[in-house]
Short mmCIF file of C-alpha atoms in Angstrom, two decimals:
data_model
loop_
_atom_site.label_atom_id
_atom_site.label_comp_id
_atom_site.label_asym_id
_atom_site.label_seq_id
_atom_site.Cartn_x
_atom_site.Cartn_y
_atom_site.Cartn_z
CA MET A 1 -0.10 0.12 0.05
CA SER A 2 3.14 2.43 0.98
CA ILE A 3 4.47 2.01 -2.68
CA GLY A 4 1.30 2.79 -3.91
CA TYR A 5 1.35 6.07 -2.07
CA VAL A 6 4.81 7.53 -2.35
CA PRO A 7 4.01 7.88 -6.15
CA PRO A 8 0.92 10.16 -6.09
CA PRO A 9 -0.36 10.05 -9.44
CA PRO A 10 0.25 13.90 -10.20
CA SER A 11 -3.46 15.06 -12.18
CA ARG A 12 -5.59 13.12 -10.34
CA PHE A 13 -4.18 14.53 -7.24
CA SER A 14 -4.66 18.09 -8.39
CA VAL A 15 -7.95 17.59 -9.09
CA LEU A 16 -8.84 15.66 -5.83
CA SER A 17 -7.42 19.43 -4.12
CA THR A 18 -8.54 21.82 -6.44
CA SER A 19 -12.10 20.60 -6.41
CA SER A 20 -12.00 20.13 -2.74
CA ILE A 21 -11.02 23.73 -2.28
CA SER A 22 -13.37 25.38 -4.24
CA SER A 23 -16.61 23.60 -3.47
CA ASP A 24 -16.24 24.03 0.05
CA HIS A 25 -13.39 25.51 2.45
CA PHE A 26 -14.78 24.56 5.34
CA SER A 27 -14.85 20.73 5.27
CA PRO A 28 -12.75 19.02 7.95
CA THR A 29 -9.02 18.83 6.59
CA ASN A 30 -8.68 15.23 7.40
CA SER A 31 -11.12 14.31 4.60
CA SER A 32 -8.69 15.09 1.76
CA PRO A 33 -6.01 12.53 2.79
CA ARG A 34 -8.42 10.08 3.67
CA PHE A 35 -9.42 10.39 0.00
CA SER A 36 -5.80 9.89 -1.53
CA LEU A 37 -5.64 6.65 1.28
CA ALA A 38 -8.29 5.19 -0.24
CA SER A 39 -7.50 5.76 -3.56
CA ALA A 40 -4.43 4.99 -3.67
CA PRO A 41 -4.61 0.97 -2.96
CA SER A 42 -7.31 1.15 -5.89
CA ILE A 43 -4.82 2.75 -8.49
CA ASN A 44 -1.84 -0.14 -7.57
CA SER A 45 -4.71 -2.84 -8.04
CA THR A 46 -5.50 -1.47 -11.20
CA LEU A 47 -2.02 -1.26 -12.79
CA VAL A 48 -1.40 -5.10 -11.44
CA GLY A 49 -4.53 -5.91 -13.14
CA SER A 50 -3.45 -4.30 -16.18
CA SER A 51 0.52 -5.73 -15.91
CA LYS A 52 -1.40 -9.54 -15.60
CA PRO A 53 -1.38 -11.27 -19.40
CA SER A 54 -5.40 -10.94 -19.55
CA GLN A 55 -7.15 -12.49 -22.44
CA PRO A 56 -9.46 -9.96 -24.17
CA ARG A 57 -12.86 -10.30 -23.46
CA GLN A 58 -14.37 -11.71 -26.38
CA SER A 59 -17.32 -9.66 -27.85
CA ILE A 60 -20.37 -10.58 -29.97
CA TYR A 61 -18.51 -10.30 -32.99
CA ASP A 62 -15.26 -12.10 -32.25
CA ARG A 63 -17.14 -15.71 -31.98
CA PRO A 64 -17.31 -17.74 -34.94
CA ILE A 65 -21.14 -17.34 -36.31
CA ASN A 66 -21.67 -20.43 -37.76
CA LYS A 67 -21.43 -22.47 -34.35
CA THR A 68 -24.68 -22.37 -32.59
CA ARG A 69 -23.89 -24.92 -29.77
CA THR A 70 -22.44 -22.94 -27.81
CA ALA A 71 -24.25 -19.25 -28.42
CA GLU A 72 -27.25 -20.30 -26.14
CA VAL A 73 -28.93 -17.38 -24.54
CA SER A 74 -30.45 -17.81 -20.85
CA LEU A 75 -34.01 -17.90 -21.54
CA SER A 76 -34.01 -16.31 -18.06
CA ALA A 77 -32.47 -13.14 -19.09
CA PHE A 78 -34.24 -13.07 -22.26
CA SER A 79 -37.39 -13.30 -20.48
CA PHE A 80 -36.33 -10.03 -18.60
CA LEU A 81 -35.59 -8.28 -21.38
CA PHE A 82 -38.45 -9.20 -23.43
CA SER A 83 -40.57 -8.27 -20.40
CA GLU A 84 -38.59 -5.00 -20.32
CA MET A 85 -39.52 -4.62 -24.17
CA ILE A 86 -43.50 -5.33 -23.49
CA GLN A 87 -42.87 -2.29 -21.09
CA TYR A 88 -41.32 0.17 -22.50
CA THR A 89 -43.95 -0.55 -25.92
CA GLN A 90 -46.66 -0.39 -23.53
CA LYS A 91 -46.10 3.05 -22.16
CA ARG A 92 -46.33 4.96 -25.70
CA VAL A 93 -49.46 2.83 -27.52
CA SER A 94 -53.09 3.17 -27.34
CA GLY A 95 -54.34 0.47 -26.93
CA ILE A 96 -53.74 -3.69 -27.52
CA ASN A 97 -53.94 -3.63 -31.47
CA ASP A 98 -51.03 -0.86 -30.93
CA LEU A 99 -49.19 -2.52 -28.55
CA GLU A 100 -49.16 -6.10 -31.21
CA ARG A 101 -48.27 -3.84 -33.97
CA ARG A 102 -44.93 -2.71 -32.48
CA LEU A 103 -44.13 -5.96 -30.89
CA ASN A 104 -44.42 -7.46 -34.62
CA ALA A 105 -42.47 -4.36 -35.98
CA LEU A 106 -39.94 -5.04 -32.94
CA GLY A 107 -40.15 -8.98 -34.17
CA TYR A 108 -39.92 -8.47 -37.74
CA ARG A 109 -36.36 -6.25 -37.03
CA VAL A 110 -35.25 -9.79 -35.48
CA GLY A 111 -36.44 -11.77 -38.83
CA LEU A 112 -34.51 -9.96 -41.32
CA ARG A 113 -31.13 -10.88 -39.49
CA VAL A 114 -32.17 -14.48 -38.57
CA LEU A 115 -32.78 -14.84 -42.30
CA GLU A 116 -29.34 -13.76 -43.49
CA LEU A 117 -27.83 -15.67 -40.44
CA LEU A 118 -29.88 -19.04 -41.65
CA ALA A 119 -28.86 -18.04 -45.30
CA TRP A 120 -24.72 -17.45 -43.90
CA ARG A 121 -25.03 -20.77 -42.27
CA SER A 122 -26.45 -22.88 -44.95
CA GLU A 123 -24.27 -21.93 -47.37
CA SER A 124 -21.34 -23.24 -45.22
CA ALA A 125 -22.98 -26.06 -43.74
CA SER A 126 -24.23 -27.15 -47.46
CA LYS A 127 -22.94 -27.95 -50.50
CA ALA A 128 -26.13 -27.23 -52.78
CA PRO A 129 -27.68 -24.50 -50.46
CA LYS A 130 -30.64 -23.19 -51.61
CA ARG A 131 -33.34 -20.69 -51.16
CA GLU A 132 -36.94 -21.55 -50.99
CA THR A 133 -39.29 -20.44 -53.78
CA ARG A 134 -42.55 -22.41 -53.14
CA PHE A 135 -44.62 -21.59 -50.62
CA LEU A 136 -44.67 -25.10 -49.13
CA PRO A 137 -41.61 -25.47 -48.75
CA ALA A 138 -41.17 -22.06 -47.14
CA LEU A 139 -43.62 -22.24 -44.52
CA MET A 140 -41.78 -25.80 -43.49
CA PHE A 141 -38.43 -23.67 -43.53
CA VAL A 142 -39.86 -21.41 -40.99
CA HIS A 143 -41.65 -24.32 -39.00
CA THR A 144 -37.96 -26.00 -38.80
CA GLN A 145 -35.27 -23.91 -39.68
CA VAL A 146 -36.23 -20.97 -38.17
CA TRP A 147 -37.77 -22.08 -35.05
CA ARG A 148 -35.15 -23.78 -34.35
CA ALA A 149 -32.71 -21.39 -34.89
CA VAL A 150 -34.47 -18.63 -32.22
CA PHE A 151 -36.53 -20.93 -30.20
CA ALA A 152 -33.99 -23.99 -29.97
CA LYS A 153 -37.17 -26.23 -30.77
CA GLN A 154 -39.61 -27.00 -33.62
CA ALA A 155 -42.80 -25.41 -33.95
CA ASP A 156 -45.78 -27.92 -33.08
CA ALA A 157 -47.81 -28.07 -36.26
CA ILE A 158 -48.84 -26.08 -39.80
CA GLU A 159 -52.32 -25.74 -40.63
CA LYS A 160 -53.75 -24.39 -43.45
CA SER A 161 -56.98 -22.66 -43.26
CA VAL A 162 -60.38 -24.44 -44.57
CA GLU A 163 -62.02 -21.21 -45.21
CA ASN A 164 -59.62 -19.16 -46.77
CA PRO A 165 -57.14 -20.42 -49.43
CA ASP A 166 -54.53 -17.86 -48.38
CA GLU A 167 -54.46 -18.30 -45.30
CA TYR A 168 -51.67 -20.56 -43.12
CA MET A 169 -51.30 -21.40 -39.67
CA ILE A 170 -47.78 -22.36 -37.02
CA VAL A 171 -48.73 -23.93 -33.67
CA ASP A 172 -46.42 -23.58 -30.93
CA ASN A 173 -47.97 -25.38 -28.03
CA ASP A 174 -45.25 -23.88 -25.71
CA PRO A 175 -43.51 -20.54 -26.82
CA PRO A 176 -40.61 -20.18 -24.74
CA LEU A 177 -41.21 -16.24 -25.68
CA GLU A 178 -44.26 -16.78 -23.36
CA ARG A 179 -43.53 -19.00 -20.96
CA HIS A 180 -43.73 -16.66 -17.81
CA ILE A 181 -45.95 -14.06 -18.77
CA SER A 182 -49.39 -13.89 -17.82
CA VAL A 183 -51.87 -11.65 -19.52
CA PRO A 184 -54.16 -10.16 -17.50
CA ARG A 185 -57.86 -10.27 -17.62
CA ASP A 186 -58.69 -6.85 -19.51
CA MET A 187 -56.24 -7.48 -21.96
CA SER A 188 -56.66 -11.33 -22.22
CA THR A 189 -56.59 -10.72 -26.72
CA LEU A 190 -53.09 -10.04 -26.51
CA SER A 191 -51.02 -11.93 -27.62
CA CYS A 192 -47.18 -11.56 -26.87
CA SER A 193 -46.14 -13.61 -29.75
CA SER A 194 -46.77 -10.89 -32.34
CA PHE A 195 -42.76 -10.47 -31.51
CA ALA A 196 -42.79 -14.11 -33.26
CA ALA A 197 -44.83 -13.03 -36.08
CA GLY A 198 -42.69 -10.32 -36.63
CA ILE A 199 -39.81 -12.59 -37.20
CA VAL A 200 -42.06 -14.64 -39.32
CA GLU A 201 -43.21 -12.15 -41.40
CA ALA A 202 -39.63 -10.87 -42.02
CA VAL A 203 -38.61 -14.30 -42.95
CA LEU A 204 -41.49 -14.48 -45.69
CA ASP A 205 -40.75 -10.99 -47.02
CA GLY A 206 -36.90 -11.63 -47.31
CA LEU A 207 -38.10 -14.84 -49.25
CA ASN A 208 -40.19 -12.85 -51.13
CA PHE A 209 -43.45 -14.30 -50.04
CA PRO A 210 -45.07 -11.36 -48.61
CA ALA A 211 -47.43 -11.84 -46.30
CA ARG A 212 -49.25 -9.86 -42.75
CA VAL A 213 -48.55 -12.27 -39.98
CA THR A 214 -49.89 -11.68 -36.78
CA SER A 215 -50.30 -13.60 -33.63
CA HIS A 216 -53.76 -15.21 -31.74
CA ALA A 217 -53.80 -16.70 -28.20
CA THR A 218 -55.53 -20.34 -28.92
CA PRO A 219 -55.30 -21.70 -25.09
CA THR A 220 -55.93 -25.38 -24.66
CA ALA A 221 -56.41 -27.09 -21.01
CA GLN A 222 -53.04 -28.91 -21.68
CA TYR A 223 -50.90 -25.92 -23.06
CA PRO A 224 -52.36 -22.78 -21.98
CA HIS A 225 -49.82 -20.67 -23.49
CA ARG A 226 -50.63 -22.40 -27.40
CA VAL A 227 -50.38 -19.51 -29.93
CA THR A 228 -51.46 -19.56 -33.62
CA ILE A 229 -49.49 -17.43 -35.81
CA LEU A 230 -51.29 -16.90 -38.85
CA ILE A 231 -50.23 -15.87 -42.05
CA LYS A 232 -52.39 -14.32 -44.58
CA LEU A 233 -50.51 -14.27 -47.94
CA GLU A 234 -51.04 -11.50 -50.23
CA GLN A 235 -52.74 -11.93 -53.58
CA GLU A 236 -49.57 -11.77 -55.50
CA VAL A 237 -47.83 -14.52 -54.14
CA LEU A 238 -50.96 -17.17 -54.76
CA ALA A 239 -50.57 -16.02 -58.43
CA ARG A 240 -47.44 -16.87 -57.82
CA GLU A 241 -47.83 -20.35 -56.90
CA GLU A 242 -50.43 -20.68 -59.79
CA VAL A 243 -48.03 -20.01 -62.34
CA LEU A 244 -45.33 -22.17 -61.22
CA LYS A 245 -47.77 -25.05 -60.55
CA MET B 1 -48.70 -32.16 8.35
CA ALA B 2 -50.73 -29.37 7.21
CA ILE B 3 -49.63 -25.88 4.98
CA PHE B 4 -52.18 -23.32 6.38
CA GLY B 5 -51.09 -20.45 4.24
CA LEU B 6 -48.51 -18.33 2.34
CA TRP B 7 -48.56 -14.55 2.79
CA ILE B 8 -45.81 -12.52 0.55
CA ILE B 9 -44.72 -8.91 1.99
CA ASN B 10 -42.87 -6.46 -0.23
CA LYS B 11 -40.50 -4.92 1.26
CA ALA B 12 -42.22 -2.17 2.46
CA GLY B 13 -44.29 -4.32 4.70
CA GLY B 14 -47.00 -4.20 2.56
CA LEU B 15 -48.62 -7.46 1.66
CA VAL B 16 -48.55 -8.35 -2.10
CA TYR B 17 -49.80 -11.88 -1.65
CA GLN B 18 -51.95 -14.19 0.81
CA ARG B 19 -53.44 -17.35 0.22
CA ASN B 20 -54.93 -20.42 2.14
CA PHE B 21 -54.96 -24.04 1.87
CA ALA B 22 -56.27 -26.10 4.39
CA GLU B 23 -58.77 -25.66 7.18
CA GLY B 24 -58.13 -24.46 10.93
CA LEU B 25 -57.08 -20.90 10.25
CA ALA B 26 -59.40 -18.03 11.91
CA PRO B 27 -61.34 -16.31 9.12
CA LEU B 28 -59.37 -12.87 9.29
CA THR B 29 -60.91 -9.68 6.41
CA SER B 30 -58.26 -8.50 3.70
CA ASN B 31 -57.69 -5.60 6.47
CA GLU B 32 -56.43 -7.73 9.08
CA TYR B 33 -53.97 -9.55 6.94
CA LEU B 34 -52.73 -6.27 5.54
CA VAL B 35 -52.23 -5.42 9.90
CA LEU B 36 -50.98 -8.67 11.06
CA ALA B 37 -48.06 -8.12 7.61
CA GLY B 38 -47.47 -4.82 8.65
CA THR B 39 -47.27 -6.00 11.85
CA LEU B 40 -45.08 -8.88 11.28
CA HIS B 41 -42.63 -6.40 9.66
CA GLY B 42 -42.01 -4.59 12.13
CA ILE B 43 -40.97 -7.43 14.14
CA HIS B 44 -38.61 -8.56 11.98
CA ALA B 45 -36.86 -5.59 11.36
CA ILE B 46 -36.72 -5.59 15.21
CA THR B 47 -35.37 -9.33 15.78
CA SER B 48 -33.09 -8.21 12.63
CA ARG B 49 -31.43 -5.64 15.09
CA ILE B 50 -31.48 -7.50 18.40
CA SER B 51 -29.29 -10.42 18.09
CA PRO B 52 -26.23 -10.58 20.92
CA ALA B 53 -23.65 -11.86 17.90
CA ALA B 54 -21.91 -9.42 16.48
CA GLY B 55 -22.35 -9.10 12.79
CA SER B 56 -25.74 -9.09 10.81
CA SER B 57 -28.82 -11.18 11.73
CA SER B 58 -31.06 -12.27 8.83
CA GLY B 59 -33.82 -12.01 11.54
CA ALA B 60 -36.61 -14.02 12.79
CA GLN B 61 -36.43 -17.32 10.76
CA VAL B 62 -39.01 -19.36 12.67
CA ILE B 63 -41.53 -18.33 14.69
CA GLU B 64 -43.91 -21.22 17.00
CA GLY B 65 -47.03 -20.97 18.56
CA GLU B 66 -48.61 -23.81 20.57
CA THR B 67 -50.67 -24.98 17.13
CA PHE B 68 -48.57 -23.64 13.96
CA LYS B 69 -45.08 -22.93 12.83
CA MET B 70 -44.26 -19.86 11.24
CA THR B 71 -41.77 -19.82 8.91
CA ILE B 72 -40.26 -16.45 7.20
CA MET B 73 -37.74 -16.54 4.46
CA LEU B 74 -36.27 -13.12 3.61
CA THR B 75 -34.69 -12.31 0.04
CA ALA B 76 -32.13 -10.58 -0.83
CA THR B 77 -34.10 -8.05 -1.71
CA GLY B 78 -36.03 -8.02 1.16
CA THR B 79 -38.79 -9.66 0.06
CA LYS B 80 -40.76 -11.40 2.35
CA PHE B 81 -42.26 -15.02 2.07
CA VAL B 82 -43.75 -16.46 5.11
CA LEU B 83 -45.56 -19.72 5.12
CA LEU B 84 -47.67 -20.76 8.28
CA THR B 85 -47.97 -24.56 8.86
CA SER B 86 -48.59 -26.76 11.53
CA LEU B 87 -45.97 -27.57 14.03
CA ALA B 88 -45.35 -31.32 12.40
CA GLU B 89 -44.62 -30.24 9.07
CA THR B 90 -40.93 -30.23 8.45
CA THR B 91 -40.52 -28.91 4.22
CA ALA B 92 -41.51 -25.43 4.94
CA ASP B 93 -37.97 -24.45 3.62
CA VAL B 94 -37.98 -26.56 1.26
CA ILE B 95 -41.27 -25.15 0.09
CA LEU B 96 -40.35 -21.97 0.57
CA GLN B 97 -37.35 -22.04 -1.81
CA LYS B 98 -39.70 -23.69 -4.42
CA VAL B 99 -42.30 -20.62 -4.17
CA TYR B 100 -39.16 -18.12 -4.33
CA GLU B 101 -38.25 -20.14 -7.39
CA ALA B 102 -42.00 -19.93 -8.72
CA TYR B 103 -42.22 -15.98 -7.65
CA SER B 104 -39.10 -14.76 -9.68
CA ASP B 105 -40.26 -16.91 -12.77
CA ALA B 106 -43.76 -16.31 -13.05
CA VAL B 107 -43.49 -12.77 -11.26
CA MET B 108 -40.88 -10.91 -11.85
CA LYS B 109 -40.52 -11.94 -15.16
CA ASN B 110 -43.93 -10.92 -16.39
CA PRO B 111 -43.95 -7.64 -18.34
CA PHE B 112 -48.17 -7.09 -16.65
CA HIS B 113 -46.20 -7.28 -12.93
CA THR B 114 -46.04 -4.01 -11.32
CA PRO B 115 -42.96 -4.08 -8.69
CA GLU B 116 -44.07 -3.94 -4.68
CA MET B 117 -48.20 -4.57 -6.03
CA PRO B 118 -50.26 -7.02 -5.13
CA ILE B 119 -49.52 -9.95 -7.31
CA ARG B 120 -52.27 -11.19 -9.47
CA SER B 121 -50.56 -13.79 -11.94
CA GLU B 122 -52.43 -17.05 -13.54
CA GLY B 123 -49.18 -18.45 -13.99
CA PHE B 124 -48.03 -17.61 -10.24
CA GLU B 125 -50.88 -19.18 -8.75
CA THR B 126 -50.39 -22.35 -10.98
CA ARG B 127 -46.94 -22.52 -9.62
CA VAL B 128 -47.91 -22.43 -6.42
CA THR B 129 -50.96 -24.93 -6.81
CA THR B 130 -48.16 -27.64 -8.17
CA VAL B 131 -46.37 -26.71 -5.10
CA ILE B 132 -48.17 -26.58 -2.02
CA GLY B 133 -51.57 -27.73 -3.40
CA ILE B 134 -55.47 -26.79 -4.04
CA GLY B 135 -56.60 -24.47 -1.99
CA GLN B 136 -59.80 -22.76 -1.46
CA SER B 137 -59.81 -19.90 -2.97
#
């Protein structure tokens, strides 16, 4: 401790002394030596710390982009983040529809990147990477690959609407996004998986299947958090599918 | 062996959750519960300061009567979990730990819960039910 105390860093010392003089003359005089005493060991320790051969902290940009096994994120940590995202959004909207739209927009930004990343990964992983041009394989890609990359599991079902030929659904029985969320009764129509719907919308958009994607809570007795992601395709997609047949 | 009730007291001494699980407790109004919780909060604060041993004390952990036992768990953030059980009950600590886990999952990660306010979360109710069992109300 005495070693660190003998050569006091001049700049720091002067800053300390001038500030204490300018702020108040009448403070007890023992306060300034106590200050330097307290700061001396900390300076010492930082010097020792920096002299050690320490490894540089790996940032997310240094990690290999293709390795997925160790790149998982804690669900707890994400749940807190997602919770804050919802609270933040909720403060800035009027009504449930607006909230869902905003969550969708947030998810859209994630989805764009997910598609980019998956394209990159498939490029390096397989010899003949391909891009889906038909809708059903694209939907399977969302159901399997995208879900596995984002939620570490597959979605549970794909359904086609009986009434409307332009509507498809992805069902998740236990979406990790909503595992810790209990929607209050007065907002029962809200589905926080609008975020996931945004991801789906972005992926489909990126694959050139423009669609409107919404999320709806469809709880069952067995799966209280079950959600259905409803995909309503634009007419041009159906027309193109017709041509490609 | 019976578990009578569970209280959760926030760091200001307010009762944010109360649920009964078995017959045997005197029926109280919600106001009386609030008063009891506030009193316990005060008692707990006192007990944490009168420890004769040096250093800080965690305060009262168990309060026993002739017919019941009250197990108090204080979390790092000052929230208190209180379990009212029969004297013979030995699992109170384990149950409180599990309730705390359920609380951190279903209450703190729920965006629709306001901290320090009464807990109205379906997910938490379900989790507590699986930990302790179906109560009345």
